PDB file of C-alpha atoms in Angstrom:
ATOM      1  CA  MET O 285     -57.290 -65.229  50.289  1.00 37.00           C
ATOM      2  CA  THR O 286     -57.840 -65.546  46.562  1.00 42.00           C
ATOM      3  CA  THR O 287     -58.804 -62.634  44.346  1.00 42.00           C
ATOM      4  CA  ALA O 288     -62.299 -64.073  44.068  1.00 43.00           C
ATOM      5  CA  GLN O 289     -62.698 -64.198  47.839  1.00 45.00           C
ATOM      6  CA  ALA O 290     -61.417 -60.640  48.152  1.00 53.00           C
ATOM      7  CA  THR O 291     -64.050 -59.395  45.709  1.00 74.00           C
ATOM      8  CA  SER O 292     -67.099 -61.363  46.843  1.00 95.00           C
ATOM      9  CA  LYS O 293     -70.097 -59.221  45.927  1.00 97.00           C
ATOM     10  CA  SER O 294     -72.372 -61.092  48.319  1.00 98.00           C
ATOM     11  CA  ALA O 295     -69.974 -60.700  51.244  1.00 98.00           C
ATOM     12  CA  ALA O 296     -69.539 -57.002  50.483  1.00 97.00           C
ATOM     13  CA  ALA O 297     -73.312 -56.430  50.449  1.00 97.00           C
ATOM     14  CA  ILE O 298     -73.825 -58.319  53.716  1.00 98.00           C
ATOM     15  CA  ASP O 299     -70.875 -56.565  55.373  1.00 97.00           C
ATOM     16  CA  LYS O 300     -72.237 -53.167  54.296  1.00 96.00           C
ATOM     17  CA  ALA O 301     -75.555 -53.991  55.963  1.00 96.00           C
ATOM     18  CA  ARG O 302     -73.749 -55.213  59.080  1.00 96.00           C
ATOM     19  CA  ALA O 303     -71.776 -51.949  59.246  1.00 96.00           C
ATOM     20  CA  GLU O 304     -75.137 -50.155  59.268  1.00 95.00           C
ATOM     21  CA  GLY O 305     -76.244 -52.188  62.268  1.00 95.00           C
ATOM     22  CA  ARG O 306     -78.662 -54.482  60.484  1.00 96.00           C
ATOM     23  CA  ALA O 307     -79.037 -57.806  58.787  1.00 96.00           C
ATOM     24  CA  ALA O 308     -79.074 -57.984  54.989  1.00 97.00           C
ATOM     25  CA  LEU O 309     -82.352 -58.518  53.151  1.00 97.00           C
ATOM     26  CA  ILE O 310     -82.259 -61.022  50.303  1.00 97.00           C
ATOM     27  CA  GLY O 311     -85.245 -61.201  47.959  1.00 97.00           C
ATOM     28  CA  TYR O 312     -86.033 -64.085  45.612  1.00 96.00           C
ATOM     29  CA  LEU O 313     -87.771 -63.787  42.237  1.00 96.00           C
ATOM     30  CA  PRO O 314     -88.288 -66.495  39.596  1.00 96.00           C
ATOM     31  CA  ALA O 315     -86.809 -65.461  36.237  1.00 97.00           C
ATOM     32  CA  GLY O 316     -89.389 -64.880  33.533  1.00 96.00           C
ATOM     33  CA  TYR O 317     -92.388 -64.439  35.837  1.00 96.00           C
ATOM     34  CA  PRO O 318     -94.678 -62.882  34.877  1.00 95.00           C
ATOM     35  CA  SER O 319     -92.228 -61.911  32.094  1.00 96.00           C
ATOM     36  CA  VAL O 320     -88.507 -61.246  31.721  1.00 97.00           C
ATOM     37  CA  GLU O 321     -89.157 -57.493  31.679  1.00 97.00           C
ATOM     38  CA  GLU O 322     -91.267 -57.648  34.848  1.00 97.00           C
ATOM     39  CA  THR O 323     -88.658 -59.768  36.638  1.00 98.00           C
ATOM     40  CA  ILE O 324     -86.073 -57.080  35.893  1.00 98.00           C
ATOM     41  CA  ALA O 325     -88.427 -54.308  37.019  1.00 98.00           C
ATOM     42  CA  ALA O 326     -89.248 -56.201  40.213  1.00 98.00           C
ATOM     43  CA  GLY O 327     -85.543 -56.792  40.899  1.00 98.00           C
ATOM     44  CA  ILE O 328     -84.862 -53.079  40.564  1.00 98.00           C
ATOM     45  CA  ALA O 329     -87.824 -52.363  42.866  1.00 98.00           C
ATOM     46  CA  LEU O 330     -86.355 -54.770  45.425  1.00 98.00           C
ATOM     47  CA  ALA O 331     -83.017 -52.975  45.371  1.00 98.00           C
ATOM     48  CA  GLU O 332     -84.602 -49.528  45.560  1.00 97.00           C
ATOM     49  CA  ASN O 333     -86.738 -50.451  48.573  1.00 97.00           C
ATOM     50  CA  GLY O 334     -84.256 -52.067  50.917  1.00 96.00           C
ATOM     51  CA  ALA O 335     -83.020 -55.379  49.482  1.00 97.00           C
ATOM     52  CA  ASP O 336     -79.241 -55.825  49.619  1.00 97.00           C
ATOM     53  CA  LEU O 337     -79.017 -59.029  47.592  1.00 98.00           C
ATOM     54  CA  ILE O 338     -81.343 -60.499  44.995  1.00 98.00           C
ATOM     55  CA  GLU O 339     -81.802 -64.156  44.105  1.00 97.00           C
ATOM     56  CA  ILE O 340     -83.035 -64.905  40.623  1.00 98.00           C
ATOM     57  CA  GLY O 341     -84.368 -68.446  40.324  1.00 96.00           C
ATOM     58  CA  ILE O 342     -84.163 -70.423  37.106  1.00 96.00           C
ATOM     59  CA  PRO O 343     -87.544 -72.067  36.404  1.00 93.00           C
ATOM     60  CA  TYR O 344     -87.242 -75.830  36.553  1.00 84.00           C
ATOM     61  CA  SER O 345     -89.679 -78.518  35.516  1.00 73.00           C
ATOM     62  CA  ASP O 346     -89.217 -80.623  38.665  1.00 67.00           C
ATOM     63  CA  PRO O 347     -88.563 -78.243  41.568  1.00 56.00           C
ATOM     64  CA  VAL O 348     -88.038 -80.527  44.568  1.00 58.00           C
ATOM     65  CA  MET O 349     -87.612 -77.695  47.078  1.00 62.00           C
ATOM     66  CA  ASP O 350     -90.265 -75.229  45.981  1.00 66.00           C
ATOM     67  CA  GLY O 351     -93.708 -74.785  47.453  1.00 78.00           C
ATOM     68  CA  GLN O 352     -96.946 -74.217  45.528  1.00 86.00           C
ATOM     69  CA  VAL O 353     -96.628 -70.466  44.931  1.00 89.00           C
ATOM     70  CA  ILE O 354     -93.144 -70.663  43.424  1.00 89.00           C
ATOM     71  CA  GLN O 355     -93.964 -73.864  41.528  1.00 89.00           C
ATOM     72  CA  ALA O 356     -96.957 -72.179  39.908  1.00 91.00           C
ATOM     73  CA  ALA O 357     -94.833 -69.165  38.937  1.00 92.00           C
ATOM     74  CA  THR O 358     -92.017 -71.216  37.437  1.00 92.00           C
ATOM     75  CA  THR O 359     -94.474 -73.470  35.592  1.00 91.00           C
ATOM     76  CA  GLU O 360     -96.047 -70.380  34.040  1.00 92.00           C
ATOM     77  CA  ALA O 361     -92.632 -68.967  33.063  1.00 93.00           C
ATOM     78  CA  LEU O 362     -91.718 -72.239  31.354  1.00 91.00           C
ATOM     79  CA  ALA O 363     -95.092 -72.389  29.608  1.00 92.00           C
ATOM     80  CA  LYS O 364     -94.404 -68.927  28.192  1.00 94.00           C
ATOM     81  CA  GLY O 365     -91.153 -70.211  26.719  1.00 94.00           C
ATOM     82  CA  PHE O 366     -88.518 -69.086  29.230  1.00 95.00           C
ATOM     83  CA  SER O 367     -85.077 -70.428  28.352  1.00 95.00           C
ATOM     84  CA  VAL O 368     -82.098 -70.764  30.681  1.00 96.00           C
ATOM     85  CA  SER O 369     -79.981 -68.291  28.729  1.00 97.00           C
ATOM     86  CA  GLN O 370     -82.531 -65.554  29.454  1.00 97.00           C
ATOM     87  CA  VAL O 371     -81.460 -65.567  33.091  1.00 98.00           C
ATOM     88  CA  PHE O 372     -78.373 -63.633  32.045  1.00 98.00           C
ATOM     89  CA  ASP O 373     -80.605 -60.934  30.531  1.00 98.00           C
ATOM     90  CA  VAL O 374     -82.449 -60.696  33.854  1.00 98.00           C
ATOM     91  CA  VAL O 375     -79.215 -60.474  35.858  1.00 98.00           C
ATOM     92  CA  GLN O 376     -77.731 -57.844  33.569  1.00 98.00           C
ATOM     93  CA  GLY O 377     -80.979 -55.869  33.566  1.00 98.00           C
ATOM     94  CA  ILE O 378     -80.834 -55.593  37.354  1.00 98.00           C
ATOM     95  CA  THR O 379     -77.083 -55.177  37.863  1.00 98.00           C
ATOM     96  CA  SER O 380     -76.908 -52.404  35.259  1.00 98.00           C
ATOM     97  CA  ARG O 381     -79.446 -50.355  37.222  1.00 97.00           C
ATOM     98  CA  THR O 382     -78.698 -51.148  40.888  1.00 96.00           C
ATOM     99  CA  ASP O 383     -75.876 -51.828  43.335  1.00 93.00           C
ATOM    100  CA  ALA O 384     -77.475 -54.990  44.726  1.00 94.00           C
ATOM    101  CA  ALA O 385     -75.541 -58.250  44.553  1.00 97.00           C
ATOM    102  CA  VAL O 386     -77.488 -60.537  42.204  1.00 98.00           C
ATOM    103  CA  LEU O 387     -77.175 -64.310  42.523  1.00 98.00           C
ATOM    104  CA  VAL O 388     -78.784 -67.030  40.466  1.00 98.00           C
ATOM    105  CA  MET O 389     -80.471 -69.861  42.332  1.00 96.00           C
ATOM    106  CA  THR O 390     -80.671 -73.029  40.292  1.00 95.00           C
ATOM    107  CA  TYR O 391     -80.785 -76.757  40.414  1.00 93.00           C
ATOM    108  CA  TRP O 392     -77.558 -78.083  38.987  1.00 96.00           C
ATOM    109  CA  ASN O 393     -78.823 -79.804  35.838  1.00 95.00           C
ATOM    110  CA  PRO O 394     -79.396 -76.606  33.773  1.00 95.00           C
ATOM    111  CA  VAL O 395     -75.818 -75.501  34.526  1.00 98.00           C
ATOM    112  CA  VAL O 396     -74.374 -78.850  33.465  1.00 97.00           C
ATOM    113  CA  ARG O 397     -76.446 -78.825  30.280  1.00 97.00           C
ATOM    114  CA  MET O 398     -75.084 -75.428  29.259  1.00 98.00           C
ATOM    115  CA  GLY O 399     -71.575 -76.268  30.465  1.00 98.00           C
ATOM    116  CA  VAL O 400     -70.287 -75.197  33.869  1.00 98.00           C
ATOM    117  CA  ASP O 401     -67.557 -72.956  32.479  1.00 98.00           C
ATOM    118  CA  GLU O 402     -69.838 -71.398  29.848  1.00 98.00           C
ATOM    119  CA  PHE O 403     -72.576 -70.728  32.404  1.00 98.00           C
ATOM    120  CA  SER O 404     -70.096 -69.227  34.874  1.00 98.00           C
ATOM    121  CA  ARG O 405     -68.514 -67.003  32.237  1.00 98.00           C
ATOM    122  CA  ARG O 406     -71.864 -65.651  31.067  1.00 98.00           C
ATOM    123  CA  LEU O 407     -73.035 -65.061  34.642  1.00 98.00           C
ATOM    124  CA  ALA O 408     -69.882 -63.097  35.436  1.00 98.00           C
ATOM    125  CA  GLU O 409     -70.224 -61.070  32.225  1.00 98.00           C
ATOM    126  CA  ALA O 410     -73.808 -60.188  33.199  1.00 98.00           C
ATOM    127  CA  GLY O 411     -72.555 -58.790  36.513  1.00 98.00           C
ATOM    128  CA  GLY O 412     -73.822 -61.710  38.597  1.00 98.00           C
ATOM    129  CA  ALA O 413     -72.394 -62.336  42.052  1.00 98.00           C
ATOM    130  CA  GLY O 414     -72.573 -66.128  42.028  1.00 98.00           C
ATOM    131  CA  LEU O 415     -74.782 -69.201  42.326  1.00 98.00           C
ATOM    132  CA  ILE O 416     -76.971 -70.715  45.008  1.00 97.00           C
ATOM    133  CA  THR O 417     -77.154 -74.445  44.320  1.00 96.00           C
ATOM    134  CA  PRO O 418     -79.759 -76.277  46.445  1.00 93.00           C
ATOM    135  CA  ASP O 419     -79.107 -79.762  45.066  1.00 93.00           C
ATOM    136  CA  LEU O 420     -75.317 -79.606  44.685  1.00 96.00           C
ATOM    137  CA  ILE O 421     -73.109 -80.692  47.566  1.00 95.00           C
ATOM    138  CA  PRO O 422     -69.444 -79.665  47.874  1.00 97.00           C
ATOM    139  CA  ASP O 423     -68.258 -83.262  47.398  1.00 96.00           C
ATOM    140  CA  GLU O 424     -69.645 -83.207  43.845  1.00 96.00           C
ATOM    141  CA  ALA O 425     -68.777 -79.603  43.000  1.00 98.00           C
ATOM    142  CA  ALA O 426     -65.171 -79.786  41.768  1.00 98.00           C
ATOM    143  CA  GLU O 427     -65.982 -78.332  38.349  1.00 98.00           C
ATOM    144  CA  TRP O 428     -68.024 -75.519  39.886  1.00 98.00           C
ATOM    145  CA  MET O 429     -65.286 -74.768  42.430  1.00 98.00           C
ATOM    146  CA  ASP O 430     -62.812 -74.326  39.582  1.00 98.00           C
ATOM    147  CA  ALA O 431     -65.139 -72.186  37.481  1.00 98.00           C
ATOM    148  CA  SER O 432     -66.203 -69.992  40.412  1.00 98.00           C
ATOM    149  CA  ASP O 433     -62.551 -69.314  41.226  1.00 97.00           C
ATOM    150  CA  LYS O 434     -61.786 -68.595  37.585  1.00 97.00           C
ATOM    151  CA  TYR O 435     -64.605 -66.056  37.185  1.00 97.00           C
ATOM    152  CA  GLY O 436     -64.677 -64.626  40.716  1.00 97.00           C
ATOM    153  CA  LEU O 437     -68.157 -65.925  41.559  1.00 98.00           C
ATOM    154  CA  ASP O 438     -69.648 -66.704  44.950  1.00 98.00           C
ATOM    155  CA  ARG O 439     -70.722 -70.279  45.619  1.00 98.00           C
ATOM    156  CA  VAL O 440     -73.532 -70.599  48.110  1.00 98.00           C
ATOM    157  CA  PHE O 441     -74.278 -74.054  49.445  1.00 98.00           C
ATOM    158  CA  LEU O 442     -77.146 -75.010  51.746  1.00 96.00           C
ATOM    159  CA  VAL O 443     -77.137 -76.360  55.287  1.00 95.00           C
ATOM    160  CA  ALA O 444     -80.168 -77.661  57.138  1.00 92.00           C
ATOM    161  CA  PRO O 445     -81.284 -78.896  60.568  1.00 90.00           C
ATOM    162  CA  SER O 446     -80.310 -82.387  59.369  1.00 90.00           C
ATOM    163  CA  SER O 447     -76.693 -81.444  58.487  1.00 93.00           C
ATOM    164  CA  THR O 448     -74.157 -83.487  60.430  1.00 95.00           C
ATOM    165  CA  THR O 449     -71.188 -81.753  62.056  1.00 96.00           C
ATOM    166  CA  GLU O 450     -68.929 -83.070  59.312  1.00 97.00           C
ATOM    167  CA  ARG O 451     -71.329 -81.991  56.542  1.00 96.00           C
ATOM    168  CA  MET O 452     -71.703 -78.558  58.123  1.00 97.00           C
ATOM    169  CA  GLN O 453     -67.932 -78.084  58.261  1.00 98.00           C
ATOM    170  CA  ARG O 454     -67.431 -79.203  54.671  1.00 97.00           C
ATOM    171  CA  THR O 455     -70.195 -76.928  53.425  1.00 98.00           C
ATOM    172  CA  VAL O 456     -68.980 -73.887  55.337  1.00 98.00           C
ATOM    173  CA  ASP O 457     -65.438 -74.441  54.065  1.00 98.00           C
ATOM    174  CA  ALA O 458     -66.619 -74.725  50.448  1.00 98.00           C
ATOM    175  CA  SER O 459     -68.987 -71.739  50.476  1.00 98.00           C
ATOM    176  CA  ARG O 460     -68.034 -68.216  49.478  1.00 97.00           C
ATOM    177  CA  GLY O 461     -70.154 -65.126  50.056  1.00 98.00           C
ATOM    178  CA  PHE O 462     -72.495 -66.677  52.597  1.00 98.00           C
ATOM    179  CA  VAL O 463     -73.943 -69.969  53.768  1.00 98.00           C
ATOM    180  CA  TYR O 464     -77.651 -70.538  53.082  1.00 97.00           C
ATOM    181  CA  ALA O 465     -79.338 -71.936  56.188  1.00 95.00           C
ATOM    182  CA  VAL O 466     -82.595 -73.747  55.508  1.00 89.00           C
ATOM    183  CA  SER O 467     -84.779 -73.048  58.514  1.00 74.00           C
ATOM    184  CA  ILE O 468     -87.132 -75.980  58.110  1.00 66.00           C
ATOM    185  CA  MET O 469     -87.190 -79.441  56.631  1.00 52.00           C
ATOM    186  CA  GLY O 470     -89.588 -79.266  53.719  1.00 49.00           C
ATOM    187  CA  VAL O 471     -90.485 -77.021  50.819  1.00 48.00           C
ATOM    188  CA  THR O 472     -90.572 -73.256  50.536  1.00 50.00           C
ATOM    189  CA  GLY O 473     -93.643 -71.297  51.486  1.00 51.00           C
ATOM    190  CA  ALA O 474     -94.753 -68.454  53.729  1.00 52.00           C
ATOM    191  CA  ARG O 475     -95.378 -69.594  57.275  1.00 51.00           C
ATOM    192  CA  THR O 476     -96.988 -68.000  60.296  1.00 51.00           C
ATOM    193  CA  SER O 477     -93.903 -68.598  62.440  1.00 52.00           C
ATOM    194  CA  VAL O 478     -90.225 -69.232  61.880  1.00 58.00           C
ATOM    195  CA  SER O 479     -88.913 -72.627  62.892  1.00 58.00           C
ATOM    196  CA  THR O 480     -86.865 -72.614  66.081  1.00 75.00           C
ATOM    197  CA  ALA O 481     -84.456 -74.905  64.226  1.00 84.00           C
ATOM    198  CA  ALA O 482     -83.256 -71.892  62.246  1.00 89.00           C
ATOM    199  CA  LYS O 483     -81.379 -70.448  65.213  1.00 92.00           C
ATOM    200  CA  ASP O 484     -79.667 -73.792  65.854  1.00 92.00           C
ATOM    201  CA  VAL O 485     -78.600 -74.162  62.214  1.00 94.00           C
ATOM    202  CA  VAL O 486     -77.127 -70.650  62.208  1.00 96.00           C
ATOM    203  CA  ALA O 487     -75.282 -71.321  65.460  1.00 96.00           C
ATOM    204  CA  ALA O 488     -73.842 -74.552  64.053  1.00 97.00           C
ATOM    205  CA  ALA O 489     -72.697 -72.773  60.885  1.00 98.00           C
ATOM    206  CA  HIS O 490     -71.072 -70.006  62.928  1.00 98.00           C
ATOM    207  CA  ALA O 491     -69.371 -72.633  65.077  1.00 97.00           C
ATOM    208  CA  ALA O 492     -67.964 -74.195  61.895  1.00 98.00           C
ATOM    209  CA  GLY O 493     -66.427 -70.850  60.978  1.00 98.00           C
ATOM    210  CA  ALA O 494     -69.068 -69.234  58.761  1.00 98.00           C
ATOM    211  CA  GLU O 495     -68.824 -65.446  58.891  1.00 97.00           C
ATOM    212  CA  ARG O 496     -72.118 -64.858  57.083  1.00 98.00           C
ATOM    213  CA  VAL O 497     -75.180 -67.067  57.420  1.00 98.00           C
ATOM    214  CA  CYS O 498     -78.489 -66.170  55.782  1.00 97.00           C
ATOM    215  CA  VAL O 499     -81.773 -67.865  56.654  1.00 94.00           C
ATOM    216  CA  GLY O 500     -84.416 -68.806  54.122  1.00 87.00           C
ATOM    217  CA  LEU O 501     -87.607 -70.846  53.709  1.00 74.00           C
ATOM    218  CA  GLY O 502     -90.720 -69.621  55.434  1.00 76.00           C
ATOM    219  CA  VAL O 503     -90.052 -65.901  55.994  1.00 84.00           C
ATOM    220  CA  SER O 504     -93.002 -63.721  55.005  1.00 85.00           C
ATOM    221  CA  ASN O 505     -93.326 -60.631  57.224  1.00 88.00           C
ATOM    222  CA  ALA O 506     -91.322 -57.958  59.030  1.00 89.00           C
ATOM    223  CA  GLY O 507     -91.806 -59.622  62.417  1.00 89.00           C
ATOM    224  CA  GLN O 508     -90.163 -62.805  61.184  1.00 88.00           C
ATOM    225  CA  VAL O 509     -87.408 -60.763  59.524  1.00 91.00           C
ATOM    226  CA  ARG O 510     -86.757 -59.041  62.875  1.00 92.00           C
ATOM    227  CA  GLU O 511     -86.660 -62.383  64.669  1.00 91.00           C
ATOM    228  CA  ILE O 512     -84.026 -63.810  62.311  1.00 93.00           C
ATOM    229  CA  ALA O 513     -82.048 -60.560  62.080  1.00 94.00           C
ATOM    230  CA  ALA O 514     -81.237 -60.932  65.773  1.00 93.00           C
ATOM    231  CA  TYR O 515     -78.956 -63.919  65.109  1.00 95.00           C
ATOM    232  CA  ALA O 516     -78.264 -64.229  61.349  1.00 96.00           C
ATOM    233  CA  GLU O 517     -76.383 -61.981  58.951  1.00 97.00           C
ATOM    234  CA  GLY O 518     -79.109 -62.112  56.328  1.00 97.00           C
ATOM    235  CA  VAL O 519     -82.794 -62.907  55.869  1.00 96.00           C
ATOM    236  CA  ILE O 520     -84.110 -64.481  52.655  1.00 95.00           C
ATOM    237  CA  VAL O 521     -87.691 -63.906  51.486  1.00 94.00           C
ATOM    238  CA  GLY O 522     -89.128 -65.720  48.486  1.00 92.00           C
ATOM    239  CA  THR O 523     -92.710 -66.939  48.449  1.00 91.00           C
ATOM    240  CA  ALA O 524     -94.193 -63.719  49.874  1.00 93.00           C
ATOM    241  CA  LEU O 525     -92.503 -61.684  47.134  1.00 96.00           C
ATOM    242  CA  VAL O 526     -93.638 -64.065  44.401  1.00 95.00           C
ATOM    243  CA  ALA O 527     -97.201 -63.820  45.717  1.00 95.00           C
ATOM    244  CA  ALA O 528     -96.840 -60.015  45.719  1.00 96.00           C
ATOM    245  CA  ILE O 529     -95.819 -59.817  42.075  1.00 97.00           C
ATOM    246  CA  ARG O 530     -98.572 -62.295  41.187  1.00 96.00           C
ATOM    247  CA  ASP O 531    -101.280 -60.315  42.956  1.00 97.00           C
ATOM    248  CA  GLY O 532    -100.121 -56.723  42.613  1.00 97.00           C
ATOM    249  CA  GLY O 533     -97.239 -56.533  40.176  1.00 97.00           C
ATOM    250  CA  VAL O 534     -94.031 -54.562  40.641  1.00 98.00           C
ATOM    251  CA  ASP O 535     -95.666 -51.955  42.909  1.00 98.00           C
ATOM    252  CA  ALA O 536     -96.649 -54.677  45.358  1.00 98.00           C
ATOM    253  CA  VAL O 537     -93.082 -56.006  45.375  1.00 98.00           C
ATOM    254  CA  ALA O 538     -91.796 -52.515  46.176  1.00 98.00           C
ATOM    255  CA  ALA O 539     -94.292 -52.049  49.015  1.00 97.00           C
ATOM    256  CA  LEU O 540     -93.614 -55.457  50.567  1.00 96.00           C
ATOM    257  CA  THR O 541     -89.846 -54.970  50.336  1.00 97.00           C
ATOM    258  CA  LYS O 542     -90.122 -51.639  52.124  1.00 96.00           C
ATOM    259  CA  ASP O 543     -92.224 -53.284  54.836  1.00 94.00           C
ATOM    260  CA  LEU O 544     -89.852 -56.235  55.216  1.00 95.00           C
ATOM    261  CA  SER O 545     -86.805 -53.988  55.442  1.00 94.00           C
ATOM    262  CA  ALA O 546     -88.323 -52.356  58.522  1.00 90.00           C
ATOM    263  CA  GLY O 547     -87.504 -55.543  60.416  1.00 88.00           C
ATOM    264  CA  LEU O 548     -83.791 -55.606  59.597  1.00 91.00           C
ATOM    265  CA  SER O 549     -82.414 -53.349  62.295  1.00 84.00           C
ATOM    266  CA  ARG O 550     -80.821 -55.005  65.298  1.00 70.00           C
ATOM    267  CA  THR O 551     -80.768 -51.872  67.421  1.00 59.00           C
ATOM    268  CA  GLY O 552     -82.916 -48.971  68.466  1.00 46.00           C
ATOM    269  CA  LEU O 553     -86.294 -50.689  68.572  1.00 42.00           C
ATOM    270  CA  THR O 554     -88.532 -50.202  71.558  1.00 37.00           C
ATOM    271  CA  GLU O 555     -90.791 -53.026  72.688  1.00 38.00           C
ATOM    272  CA  GLU O 556     -93.782 -51.218  71.185  1.00 37.00           C
ATOM    273  CA  GLU O 557     -92.119 -50.757  67.798  1.00 39.00           C
ATOM    274  CA  ALA O 558     -91.080 -54.402  67.751  1.00 36.00           C
TER     275      ALA O 558
END
């Protein structure tokens, strides 16, 4: 085990939740929406109301994976002049005030444009845990693998219902912190039910040796959180939180996070409570 693996902030946060008999809650917020200051405040509210890990998304002009709510938020952040380097201000603003592991979720192009080593160094200096890279596959990640080892950062790759056995194995082997299981084929967005494919993807990742698998895309309420918490190590919520900050600001994020965290426990729930 390398030093970086031994000090994975994401793994530590998920393992702490597991030791408490629950899945970890991971909340997503787009950086700079509605403002940099409000993103930081919302991140702190997440951590103070039950979130174990926080994903900060870098706004991107062509977000292939994002649904309408997140697209609208990132478009607004860009229109207000958000720049990639401000993501480090957001990360530092949250990590300086909370114990939550904070990861940046980004398409790969902004990292390449800044320089992989430069980006990684600045993320580590800001207290960031690592990167979630939806459009980067391990086969093309040599530079990122080197930089993440150098700066002790987690590298979270995605697996999906379409992942072949070979692709699943390669992704699990390359990931550090956790593996991000996409529960549905398609874009992000709150859904009324969680795809049954999610359970199969998690099982396949576990079979490939993944110790921590977190499920995202489509989770919007405590019932869905409870459903996923039964078989995954973490539950990722994005669109519902972005809608909350849009409609009710930081207070709404705090309230929703508290509600979502009620679904994390794997034990002690009666049928009525569930």
